[in-house]
mmCIF file of C-alpha atoms in Angstrom:
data_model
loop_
_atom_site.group_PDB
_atom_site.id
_atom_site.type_symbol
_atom_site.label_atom_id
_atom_site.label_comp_id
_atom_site.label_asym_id
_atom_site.label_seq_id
_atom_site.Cartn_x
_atom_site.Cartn_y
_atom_site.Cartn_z
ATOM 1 C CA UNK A 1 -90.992 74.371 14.527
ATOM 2 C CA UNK A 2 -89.403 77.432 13.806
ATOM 3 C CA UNK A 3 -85.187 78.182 13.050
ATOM 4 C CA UNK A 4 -83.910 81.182 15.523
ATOM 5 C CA UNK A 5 -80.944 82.307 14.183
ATOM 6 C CA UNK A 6 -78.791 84.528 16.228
ATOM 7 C CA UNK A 7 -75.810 86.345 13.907
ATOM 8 C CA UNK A 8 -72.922 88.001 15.518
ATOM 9 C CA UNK A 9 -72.576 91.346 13.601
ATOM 10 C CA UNK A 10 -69.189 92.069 11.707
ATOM 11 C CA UNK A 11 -67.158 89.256 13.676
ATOM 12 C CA UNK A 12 -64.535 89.131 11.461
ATOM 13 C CA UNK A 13 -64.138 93.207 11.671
ATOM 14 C CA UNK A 14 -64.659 93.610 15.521
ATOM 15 C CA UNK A 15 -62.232 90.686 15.588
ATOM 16 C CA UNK A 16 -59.334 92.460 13.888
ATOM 17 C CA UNK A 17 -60.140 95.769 15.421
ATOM 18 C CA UNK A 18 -59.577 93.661 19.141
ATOM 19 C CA UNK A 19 -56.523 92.203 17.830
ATOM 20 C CA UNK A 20 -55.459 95.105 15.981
ATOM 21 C CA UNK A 21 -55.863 97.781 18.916
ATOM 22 C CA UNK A 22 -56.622 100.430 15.768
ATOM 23 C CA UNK A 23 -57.962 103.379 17.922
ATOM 24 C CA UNK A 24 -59.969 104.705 14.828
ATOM 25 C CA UNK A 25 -61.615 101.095 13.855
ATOM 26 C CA UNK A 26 -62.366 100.649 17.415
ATOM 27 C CA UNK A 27 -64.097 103.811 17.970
ATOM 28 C CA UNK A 28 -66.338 103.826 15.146
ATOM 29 C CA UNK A 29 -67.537 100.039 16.451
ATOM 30 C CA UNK A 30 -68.276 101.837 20.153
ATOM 31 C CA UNK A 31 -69.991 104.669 18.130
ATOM 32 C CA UNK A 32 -72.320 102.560 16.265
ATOM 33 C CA UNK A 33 -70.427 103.929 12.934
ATOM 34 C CA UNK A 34 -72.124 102.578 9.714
ATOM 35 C CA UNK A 35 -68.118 101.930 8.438
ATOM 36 C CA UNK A 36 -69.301 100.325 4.839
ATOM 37 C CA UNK A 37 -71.187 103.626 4.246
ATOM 38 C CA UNK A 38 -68.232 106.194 5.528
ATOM 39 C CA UNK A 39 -65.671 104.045 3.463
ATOM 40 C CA UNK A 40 -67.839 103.413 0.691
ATOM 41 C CA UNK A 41 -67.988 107.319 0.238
ATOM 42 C CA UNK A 42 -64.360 108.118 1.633
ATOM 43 C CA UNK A 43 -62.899 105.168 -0.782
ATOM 44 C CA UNK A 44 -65.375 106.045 -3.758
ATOM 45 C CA UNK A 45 -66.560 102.659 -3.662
ATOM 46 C CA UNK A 46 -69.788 103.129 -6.562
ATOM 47 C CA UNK A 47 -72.953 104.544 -4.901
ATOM 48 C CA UNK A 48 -76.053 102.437 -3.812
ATOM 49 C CA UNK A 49 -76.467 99.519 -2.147
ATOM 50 C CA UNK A 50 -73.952 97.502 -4.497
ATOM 51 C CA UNK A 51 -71.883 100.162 -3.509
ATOM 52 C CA UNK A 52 -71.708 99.772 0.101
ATOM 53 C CA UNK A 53 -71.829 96.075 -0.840
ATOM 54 C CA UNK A 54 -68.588 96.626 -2.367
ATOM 55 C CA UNK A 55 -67.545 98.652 0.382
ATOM 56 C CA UNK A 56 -67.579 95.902 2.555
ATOM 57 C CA UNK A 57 -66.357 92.975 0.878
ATOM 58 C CA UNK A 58 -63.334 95.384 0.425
ATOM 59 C CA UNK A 59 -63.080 95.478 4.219
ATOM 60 C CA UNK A 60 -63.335 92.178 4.549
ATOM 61 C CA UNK A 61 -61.126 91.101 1.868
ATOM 62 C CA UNK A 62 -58.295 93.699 2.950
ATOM 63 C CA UNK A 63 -58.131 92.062 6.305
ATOM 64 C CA UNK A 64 -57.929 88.703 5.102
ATOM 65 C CA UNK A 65 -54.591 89.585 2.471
ATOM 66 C CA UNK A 66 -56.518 90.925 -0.391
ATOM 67 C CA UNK A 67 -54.093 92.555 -3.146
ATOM 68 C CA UNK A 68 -54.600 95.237 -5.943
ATOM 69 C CA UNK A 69 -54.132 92.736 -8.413
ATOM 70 C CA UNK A 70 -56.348 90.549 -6.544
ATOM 71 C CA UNK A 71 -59.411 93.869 -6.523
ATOM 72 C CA UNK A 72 -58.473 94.627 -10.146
ATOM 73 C CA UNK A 73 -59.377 91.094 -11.326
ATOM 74 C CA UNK A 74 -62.134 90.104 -9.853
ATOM 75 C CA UNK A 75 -65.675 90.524 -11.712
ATOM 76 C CA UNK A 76 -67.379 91.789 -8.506
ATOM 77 C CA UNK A 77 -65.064 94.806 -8.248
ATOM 78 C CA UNK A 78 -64.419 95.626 -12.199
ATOM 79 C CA UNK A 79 -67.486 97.723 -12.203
ATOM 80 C CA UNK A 80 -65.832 100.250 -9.364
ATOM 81 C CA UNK A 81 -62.438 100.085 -11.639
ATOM 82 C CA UNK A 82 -60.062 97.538 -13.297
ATOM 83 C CA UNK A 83 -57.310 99.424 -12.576
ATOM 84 C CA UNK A 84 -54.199 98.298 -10.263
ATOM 85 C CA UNK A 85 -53.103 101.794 -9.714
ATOM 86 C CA UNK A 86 -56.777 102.195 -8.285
ATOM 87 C CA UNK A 87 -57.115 99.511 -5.792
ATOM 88 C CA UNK A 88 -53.499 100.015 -4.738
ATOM 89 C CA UNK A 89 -54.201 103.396 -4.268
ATOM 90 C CA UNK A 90 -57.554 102.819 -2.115
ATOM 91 C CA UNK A 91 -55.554 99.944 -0.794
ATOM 92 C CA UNK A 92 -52.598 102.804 0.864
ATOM 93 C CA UNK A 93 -55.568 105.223 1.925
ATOM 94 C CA UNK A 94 -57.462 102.146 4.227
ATOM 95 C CA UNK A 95 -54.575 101.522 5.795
ATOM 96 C CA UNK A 96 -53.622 105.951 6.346
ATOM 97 C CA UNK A 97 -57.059 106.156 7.829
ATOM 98 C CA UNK A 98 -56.678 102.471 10.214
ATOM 99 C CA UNK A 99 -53.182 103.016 10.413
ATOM 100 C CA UNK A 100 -53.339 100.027 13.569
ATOM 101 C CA UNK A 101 -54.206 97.714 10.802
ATOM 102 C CA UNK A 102 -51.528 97.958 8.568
ATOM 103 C CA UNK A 103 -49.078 97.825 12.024
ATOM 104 C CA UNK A 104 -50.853 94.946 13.149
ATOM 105 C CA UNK A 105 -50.657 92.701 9.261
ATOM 106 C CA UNK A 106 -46.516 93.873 9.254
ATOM 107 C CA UNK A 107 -46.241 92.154 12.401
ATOM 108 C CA UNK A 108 -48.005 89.068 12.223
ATOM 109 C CA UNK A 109 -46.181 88.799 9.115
ATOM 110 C CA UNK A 110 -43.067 89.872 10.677
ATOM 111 C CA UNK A 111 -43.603 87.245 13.346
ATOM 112 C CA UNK A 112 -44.860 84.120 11.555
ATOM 113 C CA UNK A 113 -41.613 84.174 9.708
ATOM 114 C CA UNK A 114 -39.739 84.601 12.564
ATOM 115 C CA UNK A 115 -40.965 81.820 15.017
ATOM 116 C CA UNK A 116 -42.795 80.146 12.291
ATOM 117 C CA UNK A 117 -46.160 80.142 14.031
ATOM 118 C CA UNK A 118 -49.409 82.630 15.525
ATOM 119 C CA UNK A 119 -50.482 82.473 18.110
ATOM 120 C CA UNK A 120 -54.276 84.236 19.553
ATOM 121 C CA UNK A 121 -55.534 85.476 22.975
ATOM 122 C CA UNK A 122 -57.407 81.793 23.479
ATOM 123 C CA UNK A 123 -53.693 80.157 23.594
ATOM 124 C CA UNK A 124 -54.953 79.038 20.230
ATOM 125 C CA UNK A 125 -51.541 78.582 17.751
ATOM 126 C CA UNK A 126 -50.902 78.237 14.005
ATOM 127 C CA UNK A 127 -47.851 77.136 12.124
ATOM 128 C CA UNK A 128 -46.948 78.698 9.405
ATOM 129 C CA UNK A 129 -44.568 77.707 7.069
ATOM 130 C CA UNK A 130 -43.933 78.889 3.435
ATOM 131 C CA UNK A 131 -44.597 76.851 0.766
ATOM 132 C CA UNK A 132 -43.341 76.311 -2.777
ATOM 133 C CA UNK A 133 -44.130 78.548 -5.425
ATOM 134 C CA UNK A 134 -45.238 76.573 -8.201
ATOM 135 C CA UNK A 135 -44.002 78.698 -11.021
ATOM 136 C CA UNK A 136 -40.626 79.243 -10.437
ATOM 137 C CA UNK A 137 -40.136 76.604 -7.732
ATOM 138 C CA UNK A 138 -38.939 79.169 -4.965
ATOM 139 C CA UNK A 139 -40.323 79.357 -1.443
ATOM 140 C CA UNK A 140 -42.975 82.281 -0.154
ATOM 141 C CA UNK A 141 -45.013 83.199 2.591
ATOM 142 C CA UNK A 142 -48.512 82.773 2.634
ATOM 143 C CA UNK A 143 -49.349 86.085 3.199
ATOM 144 C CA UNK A 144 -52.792 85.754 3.071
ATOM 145 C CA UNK A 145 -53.011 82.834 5.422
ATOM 146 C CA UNK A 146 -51.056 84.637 8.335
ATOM 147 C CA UNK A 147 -53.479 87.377 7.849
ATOM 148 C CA UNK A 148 -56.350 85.813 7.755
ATOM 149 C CA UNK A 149 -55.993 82.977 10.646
ATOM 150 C CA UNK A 150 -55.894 85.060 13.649
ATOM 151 C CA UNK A 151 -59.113 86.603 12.730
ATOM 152 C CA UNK A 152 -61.323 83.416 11.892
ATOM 153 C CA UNK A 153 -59.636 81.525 14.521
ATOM 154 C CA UNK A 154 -60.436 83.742 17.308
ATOM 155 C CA UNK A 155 -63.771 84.569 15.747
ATOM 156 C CA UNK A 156 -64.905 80.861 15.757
ATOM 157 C CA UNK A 157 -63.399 80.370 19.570
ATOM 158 C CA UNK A 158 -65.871 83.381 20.221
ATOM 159 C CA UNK A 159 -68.637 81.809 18.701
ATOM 160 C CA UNK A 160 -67.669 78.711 20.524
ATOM 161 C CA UNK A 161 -68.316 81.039 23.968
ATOM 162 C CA UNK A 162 -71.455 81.769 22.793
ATOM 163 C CA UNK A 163 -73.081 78.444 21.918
ATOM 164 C CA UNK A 164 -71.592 77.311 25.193
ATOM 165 C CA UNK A 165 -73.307 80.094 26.834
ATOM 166 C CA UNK A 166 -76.682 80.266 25.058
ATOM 167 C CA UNK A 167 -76.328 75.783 25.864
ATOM 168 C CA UNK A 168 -76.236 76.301 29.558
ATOM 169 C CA UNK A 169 -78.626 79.088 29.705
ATOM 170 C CA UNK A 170 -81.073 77.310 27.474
ATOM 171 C CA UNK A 171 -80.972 74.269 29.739
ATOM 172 C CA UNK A 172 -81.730 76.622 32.476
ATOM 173 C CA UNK A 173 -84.854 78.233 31.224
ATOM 174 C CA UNK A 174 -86.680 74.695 30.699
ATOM 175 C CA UNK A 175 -87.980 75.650 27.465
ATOM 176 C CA UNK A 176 -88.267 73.102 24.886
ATOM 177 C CA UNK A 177 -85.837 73.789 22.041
ATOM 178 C CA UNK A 178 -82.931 72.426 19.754
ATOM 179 C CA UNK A 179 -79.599 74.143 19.925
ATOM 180 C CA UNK A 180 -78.914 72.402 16.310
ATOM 181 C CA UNK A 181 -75.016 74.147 15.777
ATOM 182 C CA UNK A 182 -72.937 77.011 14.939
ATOM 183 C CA UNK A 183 -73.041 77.981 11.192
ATOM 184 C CA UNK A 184 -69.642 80.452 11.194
ATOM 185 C CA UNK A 185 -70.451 83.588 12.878
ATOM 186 C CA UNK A 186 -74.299 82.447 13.704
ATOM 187 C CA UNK A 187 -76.158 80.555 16.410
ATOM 188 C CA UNK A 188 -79.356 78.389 15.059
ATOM 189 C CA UNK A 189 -81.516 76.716 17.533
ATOM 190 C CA UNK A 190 -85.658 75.424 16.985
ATOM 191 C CA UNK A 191 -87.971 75.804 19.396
ATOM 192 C CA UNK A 192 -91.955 75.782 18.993
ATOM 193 C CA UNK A 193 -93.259 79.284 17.845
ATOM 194 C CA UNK A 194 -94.367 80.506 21.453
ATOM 195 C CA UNK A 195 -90.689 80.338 22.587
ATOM 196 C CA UNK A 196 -89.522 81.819 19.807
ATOM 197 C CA UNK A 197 -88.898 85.652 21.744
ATOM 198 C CA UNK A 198 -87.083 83.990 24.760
ATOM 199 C CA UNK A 199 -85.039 81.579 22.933
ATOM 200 C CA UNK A 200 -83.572 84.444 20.777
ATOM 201 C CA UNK A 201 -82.934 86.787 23.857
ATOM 202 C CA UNK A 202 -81.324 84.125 24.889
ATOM 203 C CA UNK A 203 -78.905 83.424 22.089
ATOM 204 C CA UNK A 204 -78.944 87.079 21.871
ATOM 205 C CA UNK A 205 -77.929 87.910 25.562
ATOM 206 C CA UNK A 206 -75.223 85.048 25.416
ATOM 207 C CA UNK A 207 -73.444 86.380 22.728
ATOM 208 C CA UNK A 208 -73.241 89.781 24.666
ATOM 209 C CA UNK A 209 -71.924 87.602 27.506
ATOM 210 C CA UNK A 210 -68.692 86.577 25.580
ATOM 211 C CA UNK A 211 -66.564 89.135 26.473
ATOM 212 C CA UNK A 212 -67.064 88.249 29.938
ATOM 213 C CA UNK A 213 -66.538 84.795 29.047
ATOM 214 C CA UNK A 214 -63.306 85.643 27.683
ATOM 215 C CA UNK A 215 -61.858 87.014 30.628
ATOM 216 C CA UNK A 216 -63.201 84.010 32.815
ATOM 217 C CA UNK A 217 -62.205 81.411 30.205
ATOM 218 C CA UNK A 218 -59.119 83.053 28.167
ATOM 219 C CA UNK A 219 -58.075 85.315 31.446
ATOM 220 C CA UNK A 220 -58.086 87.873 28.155
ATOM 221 C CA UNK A 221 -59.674 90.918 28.225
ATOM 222 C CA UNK A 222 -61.760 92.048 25.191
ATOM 223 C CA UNK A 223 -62.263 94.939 24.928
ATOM 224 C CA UNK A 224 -65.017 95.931 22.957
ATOM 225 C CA UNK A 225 -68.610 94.780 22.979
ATOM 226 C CA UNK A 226 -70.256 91.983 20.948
ATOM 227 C CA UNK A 227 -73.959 92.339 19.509
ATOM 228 C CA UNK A 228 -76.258 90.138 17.597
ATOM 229 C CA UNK A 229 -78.787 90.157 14.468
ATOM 230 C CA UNK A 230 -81.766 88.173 15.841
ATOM 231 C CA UNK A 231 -83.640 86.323 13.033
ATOM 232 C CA UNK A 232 -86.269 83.628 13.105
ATOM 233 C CA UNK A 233 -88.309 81.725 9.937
ATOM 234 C CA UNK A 234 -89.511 78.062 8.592
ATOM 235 C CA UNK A 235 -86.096 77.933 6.824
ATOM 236 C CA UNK A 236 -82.513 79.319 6.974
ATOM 237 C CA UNK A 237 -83.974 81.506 3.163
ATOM 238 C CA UNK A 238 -87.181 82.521 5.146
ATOM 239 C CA UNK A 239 -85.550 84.273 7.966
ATOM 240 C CA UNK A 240 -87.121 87.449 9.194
ATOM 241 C CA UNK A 241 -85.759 89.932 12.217
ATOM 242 C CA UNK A 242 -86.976 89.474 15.758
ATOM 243 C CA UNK A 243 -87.780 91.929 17.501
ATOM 244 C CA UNK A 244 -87.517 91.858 21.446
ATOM 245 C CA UNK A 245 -90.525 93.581 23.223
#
């Protein structure tokens, strides 16, 4: 029987636009913006697809902590430039245009070293603590980690909406299927080829649902809307787009 495989599209960045409030990251996710392409070119990111490739890693990496030194050094991004000075500078300019973003990292930082913990709209919580610097034996925050928790922990309690939803909904239809797990931002269920269309509207339609679910289940409202990459295949390599009559 064949996988369906139902992929939330840019979690992570929807994710820390919700949490973020940034009016200009939020906007171009309600206008359908292609933001790895207008960074890409506003950043000067390479050209190509292993441009906008780069383009979006950088995103990602950014909003998980990433450094210059960090962009500088790593193979993947020496071919844009090796320089410091560069990334720092294209570092500064992402956070001029999504200037909610860089407000958003100051105070989570700002907050986990106050109270020692984070805490996210599902009443989810992290401690934080700093941790011993292993060259010169002083303490230091984890900078990355309070940046980057909020963001996958909320994203995986949305996810966990989702496969709730897409559970109860699937009972409901009386198809035979498999709701096998979540794999990160992704739903994968197996159902025999002629239910193959429903079962991914399905996943598809229950990952719309979650910000409803939030409200109803998190009494939080989100804020912007949630959409899915539908795929289906033998395999999780053999995966090829659904598309929904």
């Amino acid at each position: 029987m064949p996988l369906v495989n139902a992929d939330v599209k840019s979690l992570e960045v929807v994710v820390a636009a919700e949490l973020s409030g940034d009016k200009v990251l939020k906007q171009e996710i309600i206008d359908k913006v292609d933001i790895h392409e207008t960074n890409r070119d506003r950043f000067k990111l390479g050209e190509g697809k292993p441009g906008r490739l780069i383009a979006k890693i950088f995103k990602f990496r950014l909003i998980y902590g990433g450094s210059a030194y960090s962009y500088a050094n790593d193979s993947d991004f020496q071919g844009v430039s090796r320089s410091q000075k560069f990334w720092q500078n294209v570092i500064d300019e992402y956070y001029g245009k999504y200037t909610g973003i860089k407000e958003w990292h100051e105070h989570l930082i700002e907050t986990a070293q106050k109270t020692g913990r984070l805490t996210i709209p599902s009443g989810r919580f992290f401690p934080i603590v700093p941790k011993i610097n292993r060259w010169n034996g002083g303490l230091e925050w984890p900078i990355t980690v309070i940046k980057n928790y909020p963001v996958q922990g909320f994203g995986a309690d949305l996810v966990m909406l989702a496969r709730l939803e897409a559970s109860k909904r699937l009972k409901a239809s009386g198809l035979e299927y498999k709701l096998i797990s979540t794999i990160h931002d992704s739903i994968v269920a197996d159902c025999p080829s002629k239910n193959v269309e429903v079962v991914g509207k399905i996943l598809n339609d229950s990952i719309e649902y979650v910000p409803t679910l939030c409200k109803q289940v998190f009494g939080y409202d989100f804020s912007l809307p949630l959409t899915s990459e539908v795929q289906y295949g033998p395999n999780k390599k053999e995966l090829v787009d659904l598309k929904f009559n």
